[in-house]
mmCIF file of C-alpha atoms in Angstrom:
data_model
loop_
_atom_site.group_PDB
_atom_site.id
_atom_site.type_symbol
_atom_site.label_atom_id
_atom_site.label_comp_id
_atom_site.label_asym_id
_atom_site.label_seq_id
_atom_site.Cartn_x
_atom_site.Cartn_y
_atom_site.Cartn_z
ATOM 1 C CA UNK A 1 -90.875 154.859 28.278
ATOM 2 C CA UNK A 2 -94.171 155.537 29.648
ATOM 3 C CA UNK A 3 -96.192 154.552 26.008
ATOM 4 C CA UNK A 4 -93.718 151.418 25.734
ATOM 5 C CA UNK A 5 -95.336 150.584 29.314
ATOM 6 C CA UNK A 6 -98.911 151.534 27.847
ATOM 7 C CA UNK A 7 -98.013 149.525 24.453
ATOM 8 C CA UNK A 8 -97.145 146.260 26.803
ATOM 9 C CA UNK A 9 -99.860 146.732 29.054
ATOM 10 C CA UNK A 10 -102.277 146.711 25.650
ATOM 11 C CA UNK A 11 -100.762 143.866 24.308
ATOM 12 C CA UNK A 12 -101.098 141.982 27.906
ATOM 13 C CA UNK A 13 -105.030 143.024 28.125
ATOM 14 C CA UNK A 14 -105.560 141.802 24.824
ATOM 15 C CA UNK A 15 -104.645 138.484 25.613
ATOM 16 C CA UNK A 16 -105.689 138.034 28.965
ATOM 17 C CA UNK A 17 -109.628 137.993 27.693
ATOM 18 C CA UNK A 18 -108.522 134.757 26.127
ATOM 19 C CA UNK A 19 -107.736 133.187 29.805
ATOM 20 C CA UNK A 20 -110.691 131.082 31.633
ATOM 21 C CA UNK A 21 -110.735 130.061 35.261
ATOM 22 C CA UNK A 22 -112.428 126.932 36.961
ATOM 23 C CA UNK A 23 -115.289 127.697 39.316
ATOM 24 C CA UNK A 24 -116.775 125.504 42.034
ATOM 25 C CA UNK A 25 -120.293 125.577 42.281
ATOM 26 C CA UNK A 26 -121.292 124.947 46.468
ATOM 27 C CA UNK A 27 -125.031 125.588 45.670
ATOM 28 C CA UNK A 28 -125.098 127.722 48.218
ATOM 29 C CA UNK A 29 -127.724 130.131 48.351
ATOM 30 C CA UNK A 30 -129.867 128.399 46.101
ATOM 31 C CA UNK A 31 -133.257 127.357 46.794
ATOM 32 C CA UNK A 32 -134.809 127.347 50.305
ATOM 33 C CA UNK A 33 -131.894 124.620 51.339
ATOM 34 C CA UNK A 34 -135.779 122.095 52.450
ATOM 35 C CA UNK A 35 -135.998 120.390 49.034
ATOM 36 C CA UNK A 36 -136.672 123.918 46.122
ATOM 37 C CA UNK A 37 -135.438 123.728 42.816
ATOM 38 C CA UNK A 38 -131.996 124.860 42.473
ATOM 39 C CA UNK A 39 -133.033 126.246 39.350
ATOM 40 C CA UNK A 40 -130.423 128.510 36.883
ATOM 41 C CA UNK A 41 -126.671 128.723 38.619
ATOM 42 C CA UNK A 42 -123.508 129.011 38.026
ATOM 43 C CA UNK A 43 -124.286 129.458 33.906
ATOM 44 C CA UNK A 44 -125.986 126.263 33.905
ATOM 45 C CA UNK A 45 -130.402 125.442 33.759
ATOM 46 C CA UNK A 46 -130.754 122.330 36.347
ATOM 47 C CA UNK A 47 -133.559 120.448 35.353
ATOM 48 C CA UNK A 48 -136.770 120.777 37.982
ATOM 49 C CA UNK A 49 -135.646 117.635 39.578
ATOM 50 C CA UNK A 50 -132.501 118.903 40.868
ATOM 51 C CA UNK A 51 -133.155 120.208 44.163
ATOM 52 C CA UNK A 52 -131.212 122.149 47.389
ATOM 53 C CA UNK A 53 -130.474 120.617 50.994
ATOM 54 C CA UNK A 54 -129.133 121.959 53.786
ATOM 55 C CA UNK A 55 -126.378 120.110 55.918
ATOM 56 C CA UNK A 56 -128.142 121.155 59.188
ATOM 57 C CA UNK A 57 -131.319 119.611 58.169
ATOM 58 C CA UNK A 58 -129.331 116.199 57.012
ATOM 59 C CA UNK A 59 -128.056 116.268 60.217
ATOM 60 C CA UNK A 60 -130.542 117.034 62.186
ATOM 61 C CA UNK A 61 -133.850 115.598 60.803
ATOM 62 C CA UNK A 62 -132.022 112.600 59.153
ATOM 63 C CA UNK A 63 -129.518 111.926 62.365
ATOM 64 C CA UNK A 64 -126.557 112.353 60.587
ATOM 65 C CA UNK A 65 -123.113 113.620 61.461
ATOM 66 C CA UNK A 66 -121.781 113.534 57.728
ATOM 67 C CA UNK A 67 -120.089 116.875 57.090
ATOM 68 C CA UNK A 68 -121.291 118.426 53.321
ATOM 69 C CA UNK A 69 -118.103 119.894 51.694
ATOM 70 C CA UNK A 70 -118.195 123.122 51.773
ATOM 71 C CA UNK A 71 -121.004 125.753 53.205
ATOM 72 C CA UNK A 72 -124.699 124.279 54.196
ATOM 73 C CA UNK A 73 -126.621 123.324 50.842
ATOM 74 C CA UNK A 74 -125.974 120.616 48.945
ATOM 75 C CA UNK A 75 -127.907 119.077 45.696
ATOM 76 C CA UNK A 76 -129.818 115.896 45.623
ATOM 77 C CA UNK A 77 -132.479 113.664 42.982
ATOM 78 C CA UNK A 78 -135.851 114.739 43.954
ATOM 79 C CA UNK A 79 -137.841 111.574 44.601
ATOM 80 C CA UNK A 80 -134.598 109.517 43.770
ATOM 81 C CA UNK A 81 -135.387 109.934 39.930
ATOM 82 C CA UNK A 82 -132.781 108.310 38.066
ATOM 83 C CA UNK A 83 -131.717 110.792 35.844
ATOM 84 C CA UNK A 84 -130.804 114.741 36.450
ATOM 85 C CA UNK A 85 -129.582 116.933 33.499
ATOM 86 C CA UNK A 86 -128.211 120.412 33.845
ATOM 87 C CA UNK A 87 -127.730 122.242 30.649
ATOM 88 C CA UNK A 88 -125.793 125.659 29.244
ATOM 89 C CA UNK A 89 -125.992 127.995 26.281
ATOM 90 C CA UNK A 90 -122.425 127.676 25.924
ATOM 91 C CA UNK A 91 -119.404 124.624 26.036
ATOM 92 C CA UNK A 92 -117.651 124.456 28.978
ATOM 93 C CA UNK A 93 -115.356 121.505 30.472
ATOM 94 C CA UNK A 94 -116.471 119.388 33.617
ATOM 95 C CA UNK A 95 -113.635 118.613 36.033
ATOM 96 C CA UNK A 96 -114.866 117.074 39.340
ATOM 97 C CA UNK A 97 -117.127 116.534 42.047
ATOM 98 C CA UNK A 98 -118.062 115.503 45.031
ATOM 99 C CA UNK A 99 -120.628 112.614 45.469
ATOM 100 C CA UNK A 100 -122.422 110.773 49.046
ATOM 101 C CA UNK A 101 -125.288 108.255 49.175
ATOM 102 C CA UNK A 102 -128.917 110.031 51.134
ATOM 103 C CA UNK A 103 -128.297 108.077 54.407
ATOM 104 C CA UNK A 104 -130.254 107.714 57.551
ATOM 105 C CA UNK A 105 -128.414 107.185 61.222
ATOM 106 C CA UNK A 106 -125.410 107.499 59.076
ATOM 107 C CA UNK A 107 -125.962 103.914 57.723
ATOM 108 C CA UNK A 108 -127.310 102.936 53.915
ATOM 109 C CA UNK A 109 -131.146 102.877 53.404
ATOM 110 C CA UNK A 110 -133.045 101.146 51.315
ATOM 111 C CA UNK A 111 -133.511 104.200 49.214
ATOM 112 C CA UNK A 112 -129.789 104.939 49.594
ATOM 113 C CA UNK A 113 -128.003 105.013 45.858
ATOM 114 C CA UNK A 114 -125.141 102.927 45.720
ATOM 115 C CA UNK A 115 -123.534 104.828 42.997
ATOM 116 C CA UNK A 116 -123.766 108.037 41.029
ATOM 117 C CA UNK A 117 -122.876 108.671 37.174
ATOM 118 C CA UNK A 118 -122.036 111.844 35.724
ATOM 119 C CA UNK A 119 -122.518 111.808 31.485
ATOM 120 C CA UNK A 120 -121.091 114.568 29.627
ATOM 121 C CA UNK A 121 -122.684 115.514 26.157
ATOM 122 C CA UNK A 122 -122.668 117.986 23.924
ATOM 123 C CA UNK A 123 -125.056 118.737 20.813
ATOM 124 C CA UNK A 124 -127.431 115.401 21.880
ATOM 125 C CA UNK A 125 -124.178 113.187 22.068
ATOM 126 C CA UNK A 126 -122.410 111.713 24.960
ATOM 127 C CA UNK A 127 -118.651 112.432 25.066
ATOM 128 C CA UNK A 128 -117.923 110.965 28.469
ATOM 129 C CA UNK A 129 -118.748 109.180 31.380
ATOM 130 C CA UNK A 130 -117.542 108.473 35.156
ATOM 131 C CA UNK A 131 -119.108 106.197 37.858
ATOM 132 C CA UNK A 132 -118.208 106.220 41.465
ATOM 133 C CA UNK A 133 -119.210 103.760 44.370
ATOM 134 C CA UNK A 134 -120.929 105.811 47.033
ATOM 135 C CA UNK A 135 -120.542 106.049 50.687
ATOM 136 C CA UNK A 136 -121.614 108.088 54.025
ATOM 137 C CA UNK A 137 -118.860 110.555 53.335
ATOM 138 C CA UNK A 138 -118.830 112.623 50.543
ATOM 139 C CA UNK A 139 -115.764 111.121 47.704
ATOM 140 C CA UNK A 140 -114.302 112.810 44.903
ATOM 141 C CA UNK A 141 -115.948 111.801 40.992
ATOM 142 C CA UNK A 142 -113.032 113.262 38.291
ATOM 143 C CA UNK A 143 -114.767 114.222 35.382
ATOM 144 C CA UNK A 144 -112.321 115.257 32.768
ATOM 145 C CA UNK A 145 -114.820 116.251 30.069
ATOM 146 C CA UNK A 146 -114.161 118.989 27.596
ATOM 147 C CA UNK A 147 -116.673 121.410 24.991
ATOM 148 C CA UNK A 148 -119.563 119.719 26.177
ATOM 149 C CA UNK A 149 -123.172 121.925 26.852
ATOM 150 C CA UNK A 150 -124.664 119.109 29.570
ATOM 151 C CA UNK A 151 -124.168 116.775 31.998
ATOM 152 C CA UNK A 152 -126.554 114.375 33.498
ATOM 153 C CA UNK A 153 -126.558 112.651 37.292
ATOM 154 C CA UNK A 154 -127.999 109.082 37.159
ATOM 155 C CA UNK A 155 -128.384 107.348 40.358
ATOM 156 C CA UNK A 156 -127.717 103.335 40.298
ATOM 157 C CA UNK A 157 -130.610 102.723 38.168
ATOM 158 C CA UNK A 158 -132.995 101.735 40.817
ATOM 159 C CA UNK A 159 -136.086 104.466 41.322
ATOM 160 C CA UNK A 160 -136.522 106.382 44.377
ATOM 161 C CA UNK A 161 -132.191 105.917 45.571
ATOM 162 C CA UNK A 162 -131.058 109.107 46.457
ATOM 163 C CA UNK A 163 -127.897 110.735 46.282
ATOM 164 C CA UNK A 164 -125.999 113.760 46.994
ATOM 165 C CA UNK A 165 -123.933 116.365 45.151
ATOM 166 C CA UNK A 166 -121.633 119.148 45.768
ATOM 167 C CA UNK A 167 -118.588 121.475 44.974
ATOM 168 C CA UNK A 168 -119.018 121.017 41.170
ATOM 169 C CA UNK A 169 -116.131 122.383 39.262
ATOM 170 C CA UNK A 170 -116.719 123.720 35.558
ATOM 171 C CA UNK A 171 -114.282 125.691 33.503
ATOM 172 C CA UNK A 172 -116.344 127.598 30.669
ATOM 173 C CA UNK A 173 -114.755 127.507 27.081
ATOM 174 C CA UNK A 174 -112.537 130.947 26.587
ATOM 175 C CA UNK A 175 -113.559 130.666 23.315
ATOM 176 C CA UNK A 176 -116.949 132.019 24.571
ATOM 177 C CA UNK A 177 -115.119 135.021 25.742
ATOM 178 C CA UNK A 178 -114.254 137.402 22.563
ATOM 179 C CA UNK A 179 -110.778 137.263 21.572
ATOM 180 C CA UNK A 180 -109.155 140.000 20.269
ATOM 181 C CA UNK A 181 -109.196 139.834 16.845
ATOM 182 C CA UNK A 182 -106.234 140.010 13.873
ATOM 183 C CA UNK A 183 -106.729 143.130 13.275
ATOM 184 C CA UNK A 184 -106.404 144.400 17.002
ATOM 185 C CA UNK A 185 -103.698 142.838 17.271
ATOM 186 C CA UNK A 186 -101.740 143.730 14.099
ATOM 187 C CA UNK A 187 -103.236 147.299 15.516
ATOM 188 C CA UNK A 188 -101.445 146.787 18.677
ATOM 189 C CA UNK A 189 -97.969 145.695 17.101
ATOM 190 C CA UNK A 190 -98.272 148.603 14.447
ATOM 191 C CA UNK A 191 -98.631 151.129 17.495
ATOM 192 C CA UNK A 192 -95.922 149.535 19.337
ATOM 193 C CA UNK A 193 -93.516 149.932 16.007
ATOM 194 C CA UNK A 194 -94.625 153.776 16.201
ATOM 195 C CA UNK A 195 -93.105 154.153 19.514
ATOM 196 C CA UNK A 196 -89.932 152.643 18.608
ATOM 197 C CA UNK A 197 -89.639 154.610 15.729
ATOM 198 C CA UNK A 198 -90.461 157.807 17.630
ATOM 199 C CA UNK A 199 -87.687 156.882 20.208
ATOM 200 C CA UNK A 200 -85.082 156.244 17.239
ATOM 201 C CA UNK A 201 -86.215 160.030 16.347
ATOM 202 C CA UNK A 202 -85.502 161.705 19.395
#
């Protein structure tokens, strides 16, 4: 009974390394949270222009009661330049995330972006795309893009409008995880038709 248990158990393990998970990048703990380079996170290389913010700062230098979505830091367009890529070494799918306008007084600004769009692309070609209207509070953006290696943040086309981003969600390609492998398997069934046969026996 107890190697049937092991057997299962094997077989289970084996499989399981095949399973992904989503994960929410909240940015925090990147950068200074006063406008540094949020740099390499969460398996992805933002580009220089992508840059950390705290809420308390927002709030308080800015005079703004807008609540960031979860934790302190938040990411935003240094210098409102249009476009922001963030790359990885490996696929991965791009579900959602959430999106304001840079506001002042809690009103739009002239250097306010009225929109943000998220591209998808993988291998130099763009696979997807999704614009939202922005607003003082932060609004979901569903993404919905699969096996791609980049995405890119591009304000409303208009230099120097700001926006910003959090709670990213990403789910990394299990097929960048090893698999077990015929052979380990056929290993694992093999073994399995020992212990029946060793039961019959007895």
């Amino acid at each position: 009974m107890k190697r049937s248990i092991g057997v299962i158990f094997a077989v289970g393990a084996a499989s399981s390394v095949a399973m992904a998970a989503p994960v929410t990048l909240d940015f925090e703990g990147q950068g200074y949270g006063d406008g540094s380079a949020i740099g390499n996170y969460g398996g992805l290389t933002f580009a220089a222009e992508a840059l950390a913010f705290t809420e308390s700062l927002y709030q308080s230098f800015y005079n703004n009661t807008t609540a960031f979505p979860s934790g302190d830091i938040a990411m935003f367009n240094a210098s409102g330049v249009g476009s922001v890529a963030a790359t990885s070494g490996s696929d991965f799918d791009a579900i959602s995330a959430m999106a304001s306008w840079w506001g002042t007084n809690d009103t739009q600004q002239s250097g306010s972006s009225t929109s943000i769009t998220i591209e998808g692309w993988d291998d130099g070609v763009m696979v997807g795309t999704s614009t939202i209207s922005l607003a003082q509070a932060f609004a979901n953006i569903s993404l919905g893009f699969t096996s791609i290696d980049e995405l890119r943040f591009i304000n409303d086309g208009t230099a120097g409008h700001f926006w910003l981003l959090d709670d990213l969600t990403l789910d990394f390609d299990p097929q960048t995880i090893p698999l077990p492998t015929a052979s380990s398997l056929a290993g694992l069934g093999l073994l399995g038709l020992g212990v029946r046969r060793r039961r019959k026996s007895l």
